mmCIF file of C-alpha atoms in Angstrom:
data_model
loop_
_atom_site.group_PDB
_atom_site.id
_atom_site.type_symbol
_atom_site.label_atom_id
_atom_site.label_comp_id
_atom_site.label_asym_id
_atom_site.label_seq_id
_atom_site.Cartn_x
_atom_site.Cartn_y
_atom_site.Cartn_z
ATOM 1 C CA UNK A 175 130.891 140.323 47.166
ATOM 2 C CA UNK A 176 133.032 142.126 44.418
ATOM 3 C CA UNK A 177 131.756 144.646 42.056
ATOM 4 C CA UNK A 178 132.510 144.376 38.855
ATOM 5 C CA UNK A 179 132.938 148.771 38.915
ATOM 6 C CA UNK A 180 134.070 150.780 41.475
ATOM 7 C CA UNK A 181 130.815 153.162 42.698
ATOM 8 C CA UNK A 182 132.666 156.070 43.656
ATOM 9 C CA UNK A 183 131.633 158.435 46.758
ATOM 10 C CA UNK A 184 127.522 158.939 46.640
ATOM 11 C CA UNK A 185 127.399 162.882 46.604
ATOM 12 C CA UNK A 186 124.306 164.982 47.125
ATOM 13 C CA UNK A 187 124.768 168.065 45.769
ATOM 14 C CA UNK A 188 123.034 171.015 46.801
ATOM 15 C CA UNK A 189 119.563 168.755 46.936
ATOM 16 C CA UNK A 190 116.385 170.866 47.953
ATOM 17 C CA UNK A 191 112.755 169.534 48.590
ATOM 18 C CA UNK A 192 110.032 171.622 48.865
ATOM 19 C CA UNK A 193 106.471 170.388 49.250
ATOM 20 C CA UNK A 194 103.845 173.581 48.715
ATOM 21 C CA UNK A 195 105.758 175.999 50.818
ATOM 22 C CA UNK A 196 107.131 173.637 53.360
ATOM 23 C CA UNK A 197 111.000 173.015 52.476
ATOM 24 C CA UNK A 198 111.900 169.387 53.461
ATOM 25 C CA UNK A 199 115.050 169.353 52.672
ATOM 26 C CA UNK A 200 117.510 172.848 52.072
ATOM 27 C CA UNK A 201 120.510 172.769 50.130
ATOM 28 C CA UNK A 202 122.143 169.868 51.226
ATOM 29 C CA UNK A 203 125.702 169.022 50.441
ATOM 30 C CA UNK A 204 126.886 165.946 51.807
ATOM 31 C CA UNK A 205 129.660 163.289 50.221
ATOM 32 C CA UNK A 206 129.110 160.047 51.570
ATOM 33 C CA UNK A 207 131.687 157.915 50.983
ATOM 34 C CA UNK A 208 132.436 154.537 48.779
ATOM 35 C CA UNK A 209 132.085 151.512 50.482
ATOM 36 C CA UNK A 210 131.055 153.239 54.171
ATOM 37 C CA UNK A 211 128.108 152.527 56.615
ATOM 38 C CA UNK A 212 126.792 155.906 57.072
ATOM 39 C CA UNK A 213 123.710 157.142 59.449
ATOM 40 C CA UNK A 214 121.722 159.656 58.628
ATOM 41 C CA UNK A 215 119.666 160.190 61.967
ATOM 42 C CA UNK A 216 116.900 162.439 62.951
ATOM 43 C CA UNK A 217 113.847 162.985 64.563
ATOM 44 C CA UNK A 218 110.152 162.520 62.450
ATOM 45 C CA UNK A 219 109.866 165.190 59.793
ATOM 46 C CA UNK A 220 113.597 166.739 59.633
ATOM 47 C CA UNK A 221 114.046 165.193 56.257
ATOM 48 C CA UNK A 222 116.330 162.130 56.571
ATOM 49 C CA UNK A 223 113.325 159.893 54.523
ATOM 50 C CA UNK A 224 112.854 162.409 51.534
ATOM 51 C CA UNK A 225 116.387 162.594 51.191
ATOM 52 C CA UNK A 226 116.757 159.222 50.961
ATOM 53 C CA UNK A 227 113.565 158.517 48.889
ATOM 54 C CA UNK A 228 115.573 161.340 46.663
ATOM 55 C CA UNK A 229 118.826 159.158 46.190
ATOM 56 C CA UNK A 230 115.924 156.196 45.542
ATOM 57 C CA UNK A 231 114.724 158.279 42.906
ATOM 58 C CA UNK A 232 111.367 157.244 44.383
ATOM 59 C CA UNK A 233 111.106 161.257 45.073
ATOM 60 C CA UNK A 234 112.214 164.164 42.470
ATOM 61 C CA UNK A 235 114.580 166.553 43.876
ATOM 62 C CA UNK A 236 113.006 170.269 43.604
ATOM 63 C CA UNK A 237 116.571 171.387 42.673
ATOM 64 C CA UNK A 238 120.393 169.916 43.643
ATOM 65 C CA UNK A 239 121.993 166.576 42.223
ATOM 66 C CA UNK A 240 122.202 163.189 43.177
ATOM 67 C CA UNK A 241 125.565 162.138 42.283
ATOM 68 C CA UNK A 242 127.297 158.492 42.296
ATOM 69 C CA UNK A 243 130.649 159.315 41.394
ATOM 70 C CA UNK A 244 131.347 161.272 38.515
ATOM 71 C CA UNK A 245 127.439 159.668 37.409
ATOM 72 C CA UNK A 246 124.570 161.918 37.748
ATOM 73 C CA UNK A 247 122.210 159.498 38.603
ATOM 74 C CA UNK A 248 119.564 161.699 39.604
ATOM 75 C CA UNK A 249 117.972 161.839 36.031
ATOM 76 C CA UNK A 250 117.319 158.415 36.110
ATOM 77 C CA UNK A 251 114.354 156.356 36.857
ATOM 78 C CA UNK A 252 114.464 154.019 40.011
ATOM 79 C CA UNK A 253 114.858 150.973 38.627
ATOM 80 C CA UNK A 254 117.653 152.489 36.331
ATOM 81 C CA UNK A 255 119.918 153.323 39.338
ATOM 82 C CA UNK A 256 123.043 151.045 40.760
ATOM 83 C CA UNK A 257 120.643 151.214 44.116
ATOM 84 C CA UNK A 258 118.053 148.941 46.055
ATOM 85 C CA UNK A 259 116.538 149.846 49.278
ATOM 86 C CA UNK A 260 115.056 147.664 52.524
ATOM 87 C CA UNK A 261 112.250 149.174 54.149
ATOM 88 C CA UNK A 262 111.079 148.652 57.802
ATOM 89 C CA UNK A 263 107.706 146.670 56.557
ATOM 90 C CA UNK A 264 110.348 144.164 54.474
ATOM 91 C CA UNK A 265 107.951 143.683 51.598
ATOM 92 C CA UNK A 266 108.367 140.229 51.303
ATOM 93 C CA UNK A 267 106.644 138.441 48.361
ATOM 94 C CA UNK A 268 103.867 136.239 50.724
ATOM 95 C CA UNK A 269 103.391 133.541 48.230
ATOM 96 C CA UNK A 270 106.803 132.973 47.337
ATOM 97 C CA UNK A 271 109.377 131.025 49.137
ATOM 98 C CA UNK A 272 112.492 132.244 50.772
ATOM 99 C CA UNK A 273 114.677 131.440 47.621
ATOM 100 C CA UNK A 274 112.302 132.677 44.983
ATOM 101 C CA UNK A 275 112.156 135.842 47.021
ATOM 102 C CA UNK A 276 115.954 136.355 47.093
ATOM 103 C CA UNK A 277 115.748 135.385 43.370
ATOM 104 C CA UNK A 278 113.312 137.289 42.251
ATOM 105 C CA UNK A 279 115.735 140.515 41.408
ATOM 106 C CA UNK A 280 118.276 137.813 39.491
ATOM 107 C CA UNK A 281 114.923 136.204 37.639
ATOM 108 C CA UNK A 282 114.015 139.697 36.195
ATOM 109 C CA UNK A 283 117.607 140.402 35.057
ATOM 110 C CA UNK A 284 117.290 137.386 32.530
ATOM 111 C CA UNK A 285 119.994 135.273 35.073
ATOM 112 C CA UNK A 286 119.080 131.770 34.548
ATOM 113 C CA UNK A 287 121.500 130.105 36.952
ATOM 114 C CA UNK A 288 120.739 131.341 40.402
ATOM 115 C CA UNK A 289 121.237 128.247 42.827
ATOM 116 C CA UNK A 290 124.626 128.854 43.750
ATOM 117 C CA UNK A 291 124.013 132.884 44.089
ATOM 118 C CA UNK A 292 120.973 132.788 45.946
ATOM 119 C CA UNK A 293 122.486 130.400 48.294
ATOM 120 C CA UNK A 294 125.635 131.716 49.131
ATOM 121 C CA UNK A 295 123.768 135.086 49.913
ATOM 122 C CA UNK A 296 121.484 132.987 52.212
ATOM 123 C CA UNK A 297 124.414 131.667 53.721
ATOM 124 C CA UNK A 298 125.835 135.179 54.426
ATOM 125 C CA UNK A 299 122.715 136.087 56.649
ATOM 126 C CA UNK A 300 122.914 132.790 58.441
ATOM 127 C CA UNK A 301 119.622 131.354 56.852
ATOM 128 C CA UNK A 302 121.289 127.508 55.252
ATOM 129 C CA UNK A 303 118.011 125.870 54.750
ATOM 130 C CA UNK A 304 115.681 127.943 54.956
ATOM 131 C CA UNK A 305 114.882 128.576 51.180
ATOM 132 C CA UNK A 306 111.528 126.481 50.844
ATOM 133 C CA UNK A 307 110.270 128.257 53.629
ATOM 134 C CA UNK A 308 106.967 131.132 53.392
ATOM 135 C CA UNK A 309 107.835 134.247 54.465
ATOM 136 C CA UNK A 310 104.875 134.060 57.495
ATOM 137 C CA UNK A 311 107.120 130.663 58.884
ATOM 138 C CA UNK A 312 110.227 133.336 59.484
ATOM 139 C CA UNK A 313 110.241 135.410 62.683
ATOM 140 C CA UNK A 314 110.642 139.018 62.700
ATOM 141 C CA UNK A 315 114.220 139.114 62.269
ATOM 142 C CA UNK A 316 114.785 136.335 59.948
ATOM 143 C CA UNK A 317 112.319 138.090 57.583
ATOM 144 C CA UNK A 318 114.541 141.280 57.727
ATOM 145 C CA UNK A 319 117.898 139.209 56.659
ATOM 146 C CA UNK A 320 115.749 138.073 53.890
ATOM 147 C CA UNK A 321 114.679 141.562 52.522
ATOM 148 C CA UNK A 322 118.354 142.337 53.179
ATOM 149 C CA UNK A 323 119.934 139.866 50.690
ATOM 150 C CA UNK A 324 116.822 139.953 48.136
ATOM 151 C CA UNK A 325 118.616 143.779 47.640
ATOM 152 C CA UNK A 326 121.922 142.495 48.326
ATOM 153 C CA UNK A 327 121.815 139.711 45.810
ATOM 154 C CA UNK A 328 121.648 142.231 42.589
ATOM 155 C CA UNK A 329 124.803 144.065 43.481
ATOM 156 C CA UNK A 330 123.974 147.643 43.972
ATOM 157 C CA UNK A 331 126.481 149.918 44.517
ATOM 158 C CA UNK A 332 124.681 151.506 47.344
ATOM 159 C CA UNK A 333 122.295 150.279 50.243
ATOM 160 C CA UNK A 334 119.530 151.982 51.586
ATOM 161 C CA UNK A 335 117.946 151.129 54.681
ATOM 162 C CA UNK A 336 114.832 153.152 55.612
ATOM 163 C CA UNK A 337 113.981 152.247 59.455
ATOM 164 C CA UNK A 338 114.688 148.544 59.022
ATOM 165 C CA UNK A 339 115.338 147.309 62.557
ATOM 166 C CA UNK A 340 112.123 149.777 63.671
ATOM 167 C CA UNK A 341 109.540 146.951 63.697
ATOM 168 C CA UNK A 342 111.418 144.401 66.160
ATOM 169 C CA UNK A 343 111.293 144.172 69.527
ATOM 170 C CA UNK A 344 114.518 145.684 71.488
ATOM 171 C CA UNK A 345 116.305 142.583 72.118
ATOM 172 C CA UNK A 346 116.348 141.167 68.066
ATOM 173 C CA UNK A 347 117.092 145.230 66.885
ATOM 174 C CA UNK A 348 120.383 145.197 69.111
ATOM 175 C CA UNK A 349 121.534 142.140 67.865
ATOM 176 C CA UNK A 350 120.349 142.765 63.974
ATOM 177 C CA UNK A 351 122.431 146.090 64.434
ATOM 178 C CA UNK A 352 125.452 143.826 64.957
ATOM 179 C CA UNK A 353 124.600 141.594 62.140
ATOM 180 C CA UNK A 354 124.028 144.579 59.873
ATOM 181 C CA UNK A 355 127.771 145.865 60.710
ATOM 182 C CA UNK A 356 129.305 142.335 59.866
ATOM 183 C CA UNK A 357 127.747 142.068 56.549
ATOM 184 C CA UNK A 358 128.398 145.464 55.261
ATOM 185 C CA UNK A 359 131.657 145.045 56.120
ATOM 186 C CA UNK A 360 131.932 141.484 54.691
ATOM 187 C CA UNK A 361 130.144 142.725 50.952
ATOM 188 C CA UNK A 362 131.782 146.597 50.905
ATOM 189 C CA UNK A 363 128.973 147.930 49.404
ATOM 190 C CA UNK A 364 128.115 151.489 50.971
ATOM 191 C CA UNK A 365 125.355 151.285 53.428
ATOM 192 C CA UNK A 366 123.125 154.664 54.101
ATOM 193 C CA UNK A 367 120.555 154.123 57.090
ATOM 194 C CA UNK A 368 117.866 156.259 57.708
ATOM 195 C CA UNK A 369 116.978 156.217 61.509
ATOM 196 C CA UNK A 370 115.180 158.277 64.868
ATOM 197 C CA UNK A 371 117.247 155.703 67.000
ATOM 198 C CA UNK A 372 120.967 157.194 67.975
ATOM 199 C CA UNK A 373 121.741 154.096 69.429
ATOM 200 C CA UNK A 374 121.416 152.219 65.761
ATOM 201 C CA UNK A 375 123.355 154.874 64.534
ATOM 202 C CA UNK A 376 125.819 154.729 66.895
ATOM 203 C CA UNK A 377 126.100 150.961 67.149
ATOM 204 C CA UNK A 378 126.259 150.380 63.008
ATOM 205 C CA UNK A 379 127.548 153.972 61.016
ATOM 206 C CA UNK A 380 131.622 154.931 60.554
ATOM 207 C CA UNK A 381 129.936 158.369 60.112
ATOM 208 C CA UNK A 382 126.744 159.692 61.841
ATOM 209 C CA UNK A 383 125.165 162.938 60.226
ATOM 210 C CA UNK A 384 122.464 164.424 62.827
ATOM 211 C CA UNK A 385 119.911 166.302 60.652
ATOM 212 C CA UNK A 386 117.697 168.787 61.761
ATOM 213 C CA UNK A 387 114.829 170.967 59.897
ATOM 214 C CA UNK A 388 115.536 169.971 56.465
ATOM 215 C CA UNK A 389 119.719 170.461 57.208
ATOM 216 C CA UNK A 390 122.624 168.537 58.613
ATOM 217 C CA UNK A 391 123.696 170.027 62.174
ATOM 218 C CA UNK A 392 126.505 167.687 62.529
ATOM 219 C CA UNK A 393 128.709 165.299 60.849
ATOM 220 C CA UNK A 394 131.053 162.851 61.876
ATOM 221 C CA UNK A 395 132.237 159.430 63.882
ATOM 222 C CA UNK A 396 129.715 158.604 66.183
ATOM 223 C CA UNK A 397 132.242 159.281 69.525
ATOM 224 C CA UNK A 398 132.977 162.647 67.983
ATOM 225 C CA UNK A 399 129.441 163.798 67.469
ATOM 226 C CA UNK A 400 129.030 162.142 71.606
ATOM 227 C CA UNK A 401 131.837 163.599 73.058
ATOM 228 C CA UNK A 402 131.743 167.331 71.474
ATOM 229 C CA UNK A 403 128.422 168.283 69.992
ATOM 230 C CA UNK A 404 128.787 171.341 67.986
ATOM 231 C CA UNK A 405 125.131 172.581 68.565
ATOM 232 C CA UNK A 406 122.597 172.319 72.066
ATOM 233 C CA UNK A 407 120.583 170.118 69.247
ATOM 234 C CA UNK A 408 123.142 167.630 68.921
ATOM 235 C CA UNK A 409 123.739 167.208 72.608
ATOM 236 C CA UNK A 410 120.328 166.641 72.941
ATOM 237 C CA UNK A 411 119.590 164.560 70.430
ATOM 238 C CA UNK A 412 122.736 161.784 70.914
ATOM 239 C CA UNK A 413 122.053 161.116 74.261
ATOM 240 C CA UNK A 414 121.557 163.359 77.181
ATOM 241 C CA UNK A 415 123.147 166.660 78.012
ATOM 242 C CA UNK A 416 123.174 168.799 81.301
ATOM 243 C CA UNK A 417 123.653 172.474 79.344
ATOM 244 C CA UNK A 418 124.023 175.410 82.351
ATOM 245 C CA UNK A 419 123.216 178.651 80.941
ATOM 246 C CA UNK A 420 126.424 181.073 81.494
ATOM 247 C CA UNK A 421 128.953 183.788 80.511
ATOM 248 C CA UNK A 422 131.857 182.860 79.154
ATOM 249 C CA UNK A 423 134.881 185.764 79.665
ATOM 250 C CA UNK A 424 137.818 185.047 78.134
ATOM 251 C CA UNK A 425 140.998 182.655 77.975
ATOM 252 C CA UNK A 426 143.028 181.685 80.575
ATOM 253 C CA UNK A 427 146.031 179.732 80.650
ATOM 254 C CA UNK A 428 144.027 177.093 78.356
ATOM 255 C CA UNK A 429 141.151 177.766 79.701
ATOM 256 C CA UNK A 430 137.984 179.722 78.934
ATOM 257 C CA UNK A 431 136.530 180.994 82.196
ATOM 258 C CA UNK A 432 132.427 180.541 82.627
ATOM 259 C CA UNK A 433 130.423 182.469 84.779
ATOM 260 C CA UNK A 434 127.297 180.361 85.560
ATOM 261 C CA UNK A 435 124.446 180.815 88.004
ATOM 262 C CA UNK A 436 126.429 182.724 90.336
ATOM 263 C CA UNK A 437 129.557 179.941 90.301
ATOM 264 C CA UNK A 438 133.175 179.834 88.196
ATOM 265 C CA UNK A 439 133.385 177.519 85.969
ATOM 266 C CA UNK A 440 136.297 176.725 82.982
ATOM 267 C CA UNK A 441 136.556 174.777 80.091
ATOM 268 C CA UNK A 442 139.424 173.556 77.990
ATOM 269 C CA UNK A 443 139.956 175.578 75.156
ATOM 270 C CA UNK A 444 139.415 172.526 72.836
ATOM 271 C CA UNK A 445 136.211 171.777 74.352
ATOM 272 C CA UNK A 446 134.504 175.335 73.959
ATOM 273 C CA UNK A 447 133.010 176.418 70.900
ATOM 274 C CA UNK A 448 132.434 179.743 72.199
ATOM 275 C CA UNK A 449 135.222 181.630 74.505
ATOM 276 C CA UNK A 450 133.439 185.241 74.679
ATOM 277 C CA UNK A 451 129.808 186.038 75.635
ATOM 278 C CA UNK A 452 126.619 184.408 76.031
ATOM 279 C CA UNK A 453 127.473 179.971 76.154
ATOM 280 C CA UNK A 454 126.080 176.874 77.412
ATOM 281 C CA UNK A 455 128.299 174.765 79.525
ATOM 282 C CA UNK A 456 127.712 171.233 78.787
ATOM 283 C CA UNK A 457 128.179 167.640 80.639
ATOM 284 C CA UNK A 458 126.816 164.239 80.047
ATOM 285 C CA UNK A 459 124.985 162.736 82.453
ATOM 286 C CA UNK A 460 127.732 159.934 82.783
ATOM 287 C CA UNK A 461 130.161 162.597 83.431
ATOM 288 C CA UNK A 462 128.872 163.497 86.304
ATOM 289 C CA UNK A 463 129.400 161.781 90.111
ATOM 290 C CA UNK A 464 127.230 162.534 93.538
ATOM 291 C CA UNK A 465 128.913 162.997 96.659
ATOM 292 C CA UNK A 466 127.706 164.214 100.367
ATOM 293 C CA UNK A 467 129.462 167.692 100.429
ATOM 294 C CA UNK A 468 131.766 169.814 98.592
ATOM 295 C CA UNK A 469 134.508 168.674 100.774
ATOM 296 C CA UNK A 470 134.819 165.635 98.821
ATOM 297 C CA UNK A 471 134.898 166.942 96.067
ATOM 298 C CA UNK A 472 138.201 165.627 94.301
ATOM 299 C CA UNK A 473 141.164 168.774 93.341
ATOM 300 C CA UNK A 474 140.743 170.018 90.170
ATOM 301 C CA UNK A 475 137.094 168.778 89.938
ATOM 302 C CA UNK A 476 133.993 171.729 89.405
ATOM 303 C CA UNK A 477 130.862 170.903 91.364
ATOM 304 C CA UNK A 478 127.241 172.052 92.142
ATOM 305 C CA UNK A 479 125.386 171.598 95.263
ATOM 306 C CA UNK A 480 121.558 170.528 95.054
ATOM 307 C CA UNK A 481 119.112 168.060 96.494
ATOM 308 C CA UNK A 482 117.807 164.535 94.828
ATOM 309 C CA UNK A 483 114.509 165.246 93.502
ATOM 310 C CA UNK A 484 114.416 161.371 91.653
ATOM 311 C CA UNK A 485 116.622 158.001 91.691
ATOM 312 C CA UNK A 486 115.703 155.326 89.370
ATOM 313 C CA UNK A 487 117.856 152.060 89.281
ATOM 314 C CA UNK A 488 117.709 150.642 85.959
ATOM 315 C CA UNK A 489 120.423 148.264 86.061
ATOM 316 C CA UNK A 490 123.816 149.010 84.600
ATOM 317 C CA UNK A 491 123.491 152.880 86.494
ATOM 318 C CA UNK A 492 121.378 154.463 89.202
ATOM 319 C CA UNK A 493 120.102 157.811 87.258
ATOM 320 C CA UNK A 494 119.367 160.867 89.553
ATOM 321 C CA UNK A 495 117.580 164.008 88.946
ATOM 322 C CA UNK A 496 119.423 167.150 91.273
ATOM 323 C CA UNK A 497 117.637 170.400 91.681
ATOM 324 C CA UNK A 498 120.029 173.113 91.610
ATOM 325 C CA UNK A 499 119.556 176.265 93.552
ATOM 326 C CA UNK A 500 118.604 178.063 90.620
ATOM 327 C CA UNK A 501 115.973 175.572 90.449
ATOM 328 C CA UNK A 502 117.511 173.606 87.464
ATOM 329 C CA UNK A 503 117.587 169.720 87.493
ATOM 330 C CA UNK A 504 120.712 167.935 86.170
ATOM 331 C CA UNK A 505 120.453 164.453 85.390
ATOM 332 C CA UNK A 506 123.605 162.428 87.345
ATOM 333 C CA UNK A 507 123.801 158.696 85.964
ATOM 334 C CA UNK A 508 126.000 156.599 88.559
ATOM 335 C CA UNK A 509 127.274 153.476 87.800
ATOM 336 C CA UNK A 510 125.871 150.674 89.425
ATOM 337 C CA UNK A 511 129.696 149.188 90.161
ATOM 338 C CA UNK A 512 129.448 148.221 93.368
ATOM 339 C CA UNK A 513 131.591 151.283 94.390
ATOM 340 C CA UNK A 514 129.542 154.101 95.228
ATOM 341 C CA UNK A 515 126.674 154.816 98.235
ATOM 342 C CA UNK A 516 123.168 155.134 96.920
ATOM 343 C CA UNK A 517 121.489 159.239 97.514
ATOM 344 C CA UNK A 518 117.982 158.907 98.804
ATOM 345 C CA UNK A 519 115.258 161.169 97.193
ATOM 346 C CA UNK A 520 115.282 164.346 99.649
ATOM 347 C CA UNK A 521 119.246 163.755 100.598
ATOM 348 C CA UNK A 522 121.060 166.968 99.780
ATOM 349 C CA UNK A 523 124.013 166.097 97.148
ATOM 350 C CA UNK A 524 126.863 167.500 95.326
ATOM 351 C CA UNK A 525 127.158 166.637 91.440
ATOM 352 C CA UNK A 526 131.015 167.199 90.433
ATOM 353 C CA UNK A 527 132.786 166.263 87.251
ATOM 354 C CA UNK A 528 136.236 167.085 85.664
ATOM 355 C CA UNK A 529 136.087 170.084 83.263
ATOM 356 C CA UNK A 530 137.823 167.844 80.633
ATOM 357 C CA UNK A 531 134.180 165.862 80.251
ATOM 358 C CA UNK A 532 132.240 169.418 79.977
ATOM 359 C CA UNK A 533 131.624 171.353 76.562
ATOM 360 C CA UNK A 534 131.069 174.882 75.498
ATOM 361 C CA UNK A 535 128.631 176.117 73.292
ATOM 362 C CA UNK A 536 127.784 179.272 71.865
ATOM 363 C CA UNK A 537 123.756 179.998 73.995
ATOM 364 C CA UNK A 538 122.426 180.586 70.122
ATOM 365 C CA UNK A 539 123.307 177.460 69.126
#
């Protein structure tokens, strides 16, 4: 679907909410860019809604712009702005049909001729056919395509999604996430999805911005923000994360050396974030495998000795719980491959992983 202008890169300039004295969003600077799927993603109440009700114009910035290219668009009233948005509740017209409710948008512009529009965007969300059809006759999902293209079919030059996928059932949100990808990438338009859910983030955004209290913690391609968190937030919050309190005491030959706990433990110097002082030494869950004893522990690998407090088989992975001797529980998440001997609750274990998979953090982060 070709714009008749180029958008440029949506760019949020120093934007600040305040409600009374609670700040709900603090000076953020962000540049999202033209024609991208990009994920804003945080937890209830860090600001990821108001800042996207503030590009809506649906909320008024306390202070900052909202800028869509070289266009301050931030002045202007909703309706005035290149931008449409799809909520989670859909907001389907009840007593129209599926077409009128795509056309509605087109009908309002003064468009006259909307057959062939209204059904090629139909035909984009898979829905041939379904245009005399209520809005109650749809299921869950097929009522989301349809809020989709209703904001599709006027051409905005930017997307917001606020929570769609967060009223379907688990099955229908993984495979919406997949349709979502395919037709941003098929119309180009720039996509900004506000969501609690890393996994939608993950599955849909090139870039993922993890937001926290009001401000963005970290920004970047989904595997990035996965494999090297910059804060104990952001490991947290994307997935699991096994963080061991420590010391961290210089470089050496690449490395940075980690006192944890009583054990040595090092780091790749591109991994750490920290290489002096207080740090948390981090692995993923994944990263980590269970053997017997320390003797089979492979060369090269660091390890820590514990016993299996908790095994739960869900499927794809077995995932273990392994009290330390500092009384600490890492979480261990074996893959169930057919490869490797199940640890009964009680069994005493060691958890071992290749310091390539760890990460160091700074302990204030």
């Amino acid at each position: 679907m070709a714009r008749e202008t180029p958008a440029g890169d949506l760019r949020l300039a120093d934007l600040t909410k305040r409600f009374g004295t609670r700040t709900a969003v603090d000076a953020l600077d962000l540049t999202i860019p033209q024609g991208s799927f990009f994920a804003l993603l945080g937890a209830s109440g860090c600001g990821k809604t108001t800042t996207l009700r503030m590009i809506a114009g649906l909320e008024q910035p306390t202070s900052g712009q909202v800028l869509l290219g070289d266009r301050d668009i931030g002045r202007l009233r909703p309706h005035q702005r290149p931008v449409n948005t799809v909520f989670q509740s859909y907001a389907l017209f009840p007593h129209l049909d599926v077409f009128e409710n795509v056309a509605f948008g087109l009908r309002r512009r003064g468009i006259r001729s909307v057959d062939d529009e209204v059904n090629r965007m139909l035909s984009l969300v898979q829905l041939d056919g379904y245009g005399s059809r209520r809005p109650a006759e749809l299921s869950g999902g097929q009522q989301q395509r349809v809020a989709l293209v209703r904001a599709l079919v006027n051409r905005p030059q930017v997307l917001l999604l606020d929570e769609p996928l967060g009223a379907l059932d688990l099955k229908l949100r993984r495979q919406m996430q997949i349709e979502l990808k395919r037709i941003q990438t098929e119309v180009g338009i720039t996509f900004v999805h506000v969501t609690h859910d890393q996994e939608e983030a993950m599955t849909m955004a090139d870039t993922v911005a993890v937001m926290n209290a009001g401000r963005i913690e970290q920004l970047g391609a989904p595997a990035d923000l996965y494999e090297f968190p910059a804060t104990a937030f952001v490991a947290n919050f994307l997935g699991q994360s096994n963080l061991l309190a420590g010391v961290a005491t210089g470089v050496s030959a690449g490395d940075v050396a980690v006192t944890a706990h009583g054990a040595r433990f090092s780091v790749p110097v591109g991994r750490a974030r920290a290489d002096h002082g207080p740090v948390q030494l981090g692995v993923r869950p994944e990263k980590l495998q269970l053997v017997g004893s320390a003797a089979q522990v492979p060369v090269g690998h660091q390890h820590v000795a514990g016993v299996v407090t908790d095994a739960s088989y869900v499927g794809v992975s077995t995932q273990y719980l392994l009290r330390t001797g500092w009384g600490a529980e890492l979480s261990v998440f074996v893959a169930n491959s057919g490869t490797s001997t199940r640890v009964a609750v009680g069994e005493a274990a060691v958890a071992h992983w290749d310091p390539r998979h760890a990460f160091l953090l700074p302990a204030s982060s």
